[in-house]
Tab-separated table of C-alpha atoms and ligand atoms in Angstrom:
chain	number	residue	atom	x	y	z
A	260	UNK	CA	141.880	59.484	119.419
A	261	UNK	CA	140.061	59.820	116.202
A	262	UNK	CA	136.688	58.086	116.789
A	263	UNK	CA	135.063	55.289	114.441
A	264	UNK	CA	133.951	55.716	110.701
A	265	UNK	CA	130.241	57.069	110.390
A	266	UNK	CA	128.205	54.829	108.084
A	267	UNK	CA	125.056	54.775	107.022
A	268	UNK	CA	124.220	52.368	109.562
A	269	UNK	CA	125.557	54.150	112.280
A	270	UNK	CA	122.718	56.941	111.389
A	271	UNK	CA	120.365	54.607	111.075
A	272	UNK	CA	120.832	53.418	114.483
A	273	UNK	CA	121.149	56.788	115.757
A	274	UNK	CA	117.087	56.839	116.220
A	275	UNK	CA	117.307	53.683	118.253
A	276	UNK	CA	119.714	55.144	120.441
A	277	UNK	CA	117.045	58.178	121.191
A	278	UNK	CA	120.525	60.489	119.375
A	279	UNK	CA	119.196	63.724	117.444
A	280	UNK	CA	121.179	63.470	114.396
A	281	UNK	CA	122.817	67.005	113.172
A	282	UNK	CA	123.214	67.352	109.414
A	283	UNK	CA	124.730	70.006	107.656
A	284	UNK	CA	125.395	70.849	103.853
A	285	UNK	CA	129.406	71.294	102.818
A	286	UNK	CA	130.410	72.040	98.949
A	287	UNK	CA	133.913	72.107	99.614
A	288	UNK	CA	136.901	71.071	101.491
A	289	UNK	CA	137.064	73.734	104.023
A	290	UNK	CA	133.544	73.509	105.199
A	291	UNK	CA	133.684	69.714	105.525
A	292	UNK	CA	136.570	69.610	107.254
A	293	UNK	CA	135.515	72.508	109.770
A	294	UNK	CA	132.376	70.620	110.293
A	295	UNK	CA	133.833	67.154	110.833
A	296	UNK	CA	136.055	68.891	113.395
A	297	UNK	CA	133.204	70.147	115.334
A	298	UNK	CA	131.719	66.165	115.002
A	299	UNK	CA	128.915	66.912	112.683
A	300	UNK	CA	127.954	62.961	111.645
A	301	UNK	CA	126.072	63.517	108.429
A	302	UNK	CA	127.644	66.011	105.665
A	303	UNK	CA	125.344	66.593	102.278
A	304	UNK	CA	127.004	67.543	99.676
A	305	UNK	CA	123.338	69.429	98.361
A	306	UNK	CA	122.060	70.386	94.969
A	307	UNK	CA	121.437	73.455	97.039
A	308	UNK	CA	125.057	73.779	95.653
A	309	UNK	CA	123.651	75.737	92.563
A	310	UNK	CA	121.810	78.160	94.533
A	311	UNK	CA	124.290	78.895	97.451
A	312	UNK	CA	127.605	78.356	95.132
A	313	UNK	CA	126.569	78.429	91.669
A	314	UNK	CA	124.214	81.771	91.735
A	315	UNK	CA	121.844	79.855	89.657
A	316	UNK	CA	118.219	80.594	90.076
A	317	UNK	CA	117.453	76.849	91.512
A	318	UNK	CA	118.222	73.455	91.847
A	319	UNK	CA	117.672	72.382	88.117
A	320	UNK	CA	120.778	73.796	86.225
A	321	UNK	CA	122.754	71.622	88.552
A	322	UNK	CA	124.386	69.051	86.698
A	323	UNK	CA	126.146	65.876	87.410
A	324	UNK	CA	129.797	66.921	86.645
A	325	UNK	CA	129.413	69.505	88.822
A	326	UNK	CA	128.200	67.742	91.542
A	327	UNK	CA	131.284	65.321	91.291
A	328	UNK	CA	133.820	68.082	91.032
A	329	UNK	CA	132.016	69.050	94.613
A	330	UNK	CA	131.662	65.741	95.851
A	331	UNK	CA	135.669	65.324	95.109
A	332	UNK	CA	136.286	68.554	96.811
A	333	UNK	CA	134.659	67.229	100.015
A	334	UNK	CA	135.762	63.947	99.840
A	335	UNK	CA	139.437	65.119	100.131
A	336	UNK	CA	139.151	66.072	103.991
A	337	UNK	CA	138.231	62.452	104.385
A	338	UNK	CA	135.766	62.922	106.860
A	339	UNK	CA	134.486	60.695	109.602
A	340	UNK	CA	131.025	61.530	108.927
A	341	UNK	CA	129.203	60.055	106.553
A	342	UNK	CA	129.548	62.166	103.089
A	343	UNK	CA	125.966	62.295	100.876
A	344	UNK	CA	125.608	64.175	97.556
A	345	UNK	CA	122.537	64.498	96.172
A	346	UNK	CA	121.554	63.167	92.707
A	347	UNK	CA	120.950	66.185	91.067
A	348	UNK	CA	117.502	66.703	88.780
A	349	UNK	CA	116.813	64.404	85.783
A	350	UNK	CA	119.892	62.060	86.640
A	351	UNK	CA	117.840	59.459	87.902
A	352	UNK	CA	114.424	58.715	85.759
A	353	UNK	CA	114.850	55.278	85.335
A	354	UNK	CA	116.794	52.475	87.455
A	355	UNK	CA	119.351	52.135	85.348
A	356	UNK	CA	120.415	55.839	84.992
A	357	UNK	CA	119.802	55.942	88.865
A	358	UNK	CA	122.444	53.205	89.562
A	359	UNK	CA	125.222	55.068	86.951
A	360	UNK	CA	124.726	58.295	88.606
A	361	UNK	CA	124.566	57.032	91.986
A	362	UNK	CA	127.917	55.188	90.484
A	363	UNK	CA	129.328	58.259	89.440
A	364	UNK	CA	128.941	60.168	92.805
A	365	UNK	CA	130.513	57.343	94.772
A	366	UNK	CA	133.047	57.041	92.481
A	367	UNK	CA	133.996	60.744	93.943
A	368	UNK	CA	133.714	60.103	97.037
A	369	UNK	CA	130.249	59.901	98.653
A	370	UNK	CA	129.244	57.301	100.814
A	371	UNK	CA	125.984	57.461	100.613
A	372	UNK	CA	123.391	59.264	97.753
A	373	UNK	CA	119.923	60.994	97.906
A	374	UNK	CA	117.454	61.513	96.003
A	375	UNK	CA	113.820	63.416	96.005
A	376	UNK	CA	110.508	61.505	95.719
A	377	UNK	CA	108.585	58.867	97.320
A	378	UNK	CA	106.448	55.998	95.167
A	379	UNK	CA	107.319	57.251	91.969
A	380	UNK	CA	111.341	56.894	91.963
A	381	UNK	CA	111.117	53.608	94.058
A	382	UNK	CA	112.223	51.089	90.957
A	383	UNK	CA	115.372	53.588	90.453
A	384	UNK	CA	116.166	53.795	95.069
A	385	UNK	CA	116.022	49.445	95.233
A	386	UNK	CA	118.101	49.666	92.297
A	387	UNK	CA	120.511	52.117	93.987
A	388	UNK	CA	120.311	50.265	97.328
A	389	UNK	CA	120.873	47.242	95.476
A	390	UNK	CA	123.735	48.320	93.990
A	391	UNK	CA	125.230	48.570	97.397
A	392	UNK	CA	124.903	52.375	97.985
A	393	UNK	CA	122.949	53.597	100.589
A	394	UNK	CA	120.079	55.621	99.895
A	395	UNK	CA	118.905	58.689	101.674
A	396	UNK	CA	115.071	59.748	100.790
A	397	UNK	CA	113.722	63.156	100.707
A	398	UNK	CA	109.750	63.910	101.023
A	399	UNK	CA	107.870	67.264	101.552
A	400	UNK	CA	108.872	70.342	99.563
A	401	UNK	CA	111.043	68.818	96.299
A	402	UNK	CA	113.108	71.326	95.141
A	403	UNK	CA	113.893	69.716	91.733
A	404	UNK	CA	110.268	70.665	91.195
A	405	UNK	CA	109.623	74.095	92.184
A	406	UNK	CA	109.076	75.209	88.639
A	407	UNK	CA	106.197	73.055	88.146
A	408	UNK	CA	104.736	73.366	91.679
A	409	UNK	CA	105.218	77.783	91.158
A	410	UNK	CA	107.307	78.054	94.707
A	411	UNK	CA	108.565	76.798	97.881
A	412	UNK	CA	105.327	75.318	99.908
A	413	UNK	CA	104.902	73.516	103.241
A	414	UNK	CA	103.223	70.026	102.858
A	415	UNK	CA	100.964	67.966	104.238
A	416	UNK	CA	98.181	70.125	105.273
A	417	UNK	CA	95.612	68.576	103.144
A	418	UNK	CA	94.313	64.889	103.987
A	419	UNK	CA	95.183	63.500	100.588
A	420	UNK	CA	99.228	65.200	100.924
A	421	UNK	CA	99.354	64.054	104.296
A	422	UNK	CA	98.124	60.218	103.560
A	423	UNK	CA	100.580	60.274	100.473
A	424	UNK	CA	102.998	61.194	102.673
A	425	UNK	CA	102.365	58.487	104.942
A	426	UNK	CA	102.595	56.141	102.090
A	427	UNK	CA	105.677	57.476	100.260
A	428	UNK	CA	107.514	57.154	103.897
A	429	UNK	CA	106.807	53.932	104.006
A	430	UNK	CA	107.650	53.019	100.852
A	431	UNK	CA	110.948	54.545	100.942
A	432	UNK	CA	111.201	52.237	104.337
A	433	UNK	CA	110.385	49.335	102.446
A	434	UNK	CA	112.723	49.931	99.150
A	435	UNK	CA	115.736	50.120	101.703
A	436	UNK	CA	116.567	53.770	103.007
A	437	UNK	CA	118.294	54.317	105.909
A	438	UNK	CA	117.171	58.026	106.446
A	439	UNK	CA	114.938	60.549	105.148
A	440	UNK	CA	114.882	64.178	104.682
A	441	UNK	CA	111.395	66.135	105.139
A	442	UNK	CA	111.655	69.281	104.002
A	443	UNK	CA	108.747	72.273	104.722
A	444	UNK	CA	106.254	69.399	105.976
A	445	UNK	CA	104.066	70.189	108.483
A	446	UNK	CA	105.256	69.996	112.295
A	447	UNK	CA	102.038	67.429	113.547
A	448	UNK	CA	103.148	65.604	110.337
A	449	UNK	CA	106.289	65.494	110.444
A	450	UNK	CA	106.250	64.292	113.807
A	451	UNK	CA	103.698	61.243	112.559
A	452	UNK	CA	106.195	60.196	109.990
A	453	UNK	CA	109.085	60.059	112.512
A	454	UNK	CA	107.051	58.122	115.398
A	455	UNK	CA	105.527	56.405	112.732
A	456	UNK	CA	108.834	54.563	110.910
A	457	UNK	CA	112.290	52.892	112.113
A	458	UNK	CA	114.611	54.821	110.584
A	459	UNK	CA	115.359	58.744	111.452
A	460	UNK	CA	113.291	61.828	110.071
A	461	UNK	CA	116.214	64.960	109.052
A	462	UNK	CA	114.090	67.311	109.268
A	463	UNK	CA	114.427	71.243	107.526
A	464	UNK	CA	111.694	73.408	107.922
A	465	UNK	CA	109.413	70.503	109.572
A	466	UNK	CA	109.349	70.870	113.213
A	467	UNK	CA	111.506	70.132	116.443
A	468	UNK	CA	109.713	66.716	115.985
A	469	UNK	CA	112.419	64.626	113.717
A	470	UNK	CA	115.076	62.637	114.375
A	471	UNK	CA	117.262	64.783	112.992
A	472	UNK	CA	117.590	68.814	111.753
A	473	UNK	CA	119.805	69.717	108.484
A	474	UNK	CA	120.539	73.118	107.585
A	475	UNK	CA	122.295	74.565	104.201
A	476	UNK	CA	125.647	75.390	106.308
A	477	UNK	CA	125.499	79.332	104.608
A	478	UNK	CA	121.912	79.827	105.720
A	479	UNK	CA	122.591	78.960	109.012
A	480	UNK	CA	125.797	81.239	109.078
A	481	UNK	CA	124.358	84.079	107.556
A	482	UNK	CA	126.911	84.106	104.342
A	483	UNK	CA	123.679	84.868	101.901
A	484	UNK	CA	121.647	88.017	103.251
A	485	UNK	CA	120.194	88.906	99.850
A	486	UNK	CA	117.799	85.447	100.866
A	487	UNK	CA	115.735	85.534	104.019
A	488	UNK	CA	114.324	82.208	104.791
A	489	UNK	CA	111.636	81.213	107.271
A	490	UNK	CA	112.806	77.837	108.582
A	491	UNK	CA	116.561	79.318	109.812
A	492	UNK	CA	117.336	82.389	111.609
A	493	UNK	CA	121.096	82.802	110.651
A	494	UNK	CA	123.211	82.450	114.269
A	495	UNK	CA	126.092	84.482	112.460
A	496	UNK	CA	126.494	87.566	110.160
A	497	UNK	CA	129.106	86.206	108.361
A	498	UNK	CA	128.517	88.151	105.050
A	499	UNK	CA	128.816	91.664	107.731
A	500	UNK	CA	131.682	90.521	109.259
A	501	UNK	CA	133.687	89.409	106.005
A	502	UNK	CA	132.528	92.726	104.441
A	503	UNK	CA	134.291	94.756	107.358
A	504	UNK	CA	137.169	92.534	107.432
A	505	UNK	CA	137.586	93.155	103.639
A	506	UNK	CA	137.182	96.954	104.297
A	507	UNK	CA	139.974	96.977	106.514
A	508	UNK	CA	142.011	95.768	105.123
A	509	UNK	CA	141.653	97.845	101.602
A	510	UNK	CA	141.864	100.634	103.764
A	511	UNK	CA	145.034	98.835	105.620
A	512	UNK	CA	146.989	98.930	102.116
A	513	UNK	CA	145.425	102.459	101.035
A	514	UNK	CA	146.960	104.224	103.938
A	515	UNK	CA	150.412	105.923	103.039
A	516	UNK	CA	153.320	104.351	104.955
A	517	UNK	CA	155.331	106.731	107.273
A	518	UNK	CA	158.166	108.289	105.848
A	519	UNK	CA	161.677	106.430	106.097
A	520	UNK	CA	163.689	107.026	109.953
A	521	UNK	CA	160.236	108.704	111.280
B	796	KIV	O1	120.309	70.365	98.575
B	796	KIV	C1	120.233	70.479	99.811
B	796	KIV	O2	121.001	71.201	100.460
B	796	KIV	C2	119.195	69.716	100.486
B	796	KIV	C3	118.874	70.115	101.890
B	796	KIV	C4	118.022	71.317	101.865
B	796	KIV	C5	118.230	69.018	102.635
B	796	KIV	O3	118.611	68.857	99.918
């Protein structure tokens, strides 16, 4: 028997319930439907999308229409976890642009949207949650902004980064998340933040400490070795294994067939 809907509130009260909560990124209807099968409760539907699909350089080219053409493709294995795509860079500077993007993504199926900042998005995530979609946060490392910041670097070893993160994790409390992602903060942080607020930590790059742990599904698979990451050790060679599959086979339909009534 298939088992009940995931909602937003279900993950919520996952941290009450002492549950670790395993998230994974899908882009596509394959991968979400292989991890629903396997019971994986909270799918993203990343921006990481334009590095690990896309081949662009970062998460900045990625643009709303593709995120939706994603979003649809995931949304068609109707999944009982909860679906989240991100709201990809510049789509959501004021509350009003916020609400029609967040619109937009729901509109293609995800249940649930995030978004990265603390303090200074929180007029555009109470206008979201408002709205009546629930609203993931995501502190630490912002990808959106790794051009301005010059690279991908753990936070929250200085006082004043670890205080605002403090303060942004409340906040984002406050203006109505039900979960947020902290991404390359620092373990003892990271495990502050999580003691420190009711709803769950999804950790990446942060420590065994969170609520939860989220992984880009192709890191963790080892689909990408031209990237070597420090948070993930991939548990697979995937990209090996499809290589000599692909070999194989090539070399399956090169070979000459036996001559006829040998
Ligand atoms: O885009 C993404 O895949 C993400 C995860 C790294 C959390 O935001």
């Amino acid at each position: 028997m298939r088992q009940s809907k995931v909602t937003a509130e279900t993950i919520r009260t996952m941290k009450a319930r002492g549950e670790k909560i395993a998230a994974l990124t899908a882009y596509d209807f394959p991968m979400t439907r292989l991890l629903d099968e396997v019971g994986i409760p909270f799918i993203l539907v990343g921006d990481s999308l334009g590095m690990v699909v896309l081949g662009y350089p970062d998460t900045t080219s990625v643009t709303l229409a593709e995120m939706e053409h994603h979003v649809r493709a995931a949304a068609r294995a109707q999944p009982r976890a909860l679906l989240v795509a991100d709201l990809p860079y510049r789509t959501y500077e004021t509350a009003g642009s916020a609400v029609d993007s967040a619109r937009r993504l729901a509109a293609a199926g995800a249940e649930a949207v995030k978004a990265e900042g603390g303090r200074e998005i929180l007029e555009q995530i109470q206008a979201i949650v408002q709205a009546g979609i629930p609203f993931c946060g995501h502190l630490g490392m912002l990808p959106q902004h790794v051009q301005e910041e010059g690279g991908y670097r753990t936070k929250g070893k200085k006082a004043p980064e670890h205080q605002a993160l403090l303060t942004d994790a409340d906040a984002l409390v406050t203006a109505g998340a039900f979960a947020i992602v902290l991404e390359l903060v620092t373990p003892p942080v990271a495990q502050e933040i999580s003691r420190r607020i009711p709803i769950p930590t999804i950790g990446i790059g942060a420590g065994p400490d969170c609520d939860g742990q989220i992984l880009v599904t192709p890191d963790l698979l080892g689909m990408l070795p031209w990237f070597s990451l420090k948070h993930v050790k991939p548990k697979l060679n995937a990209a090996e294994q499809m290589r000599a599959v692909i070999r194989e086979w090539q070399h399956s339909i090169s070979v000459a067939p036996p001559p006829r009534g040998a």
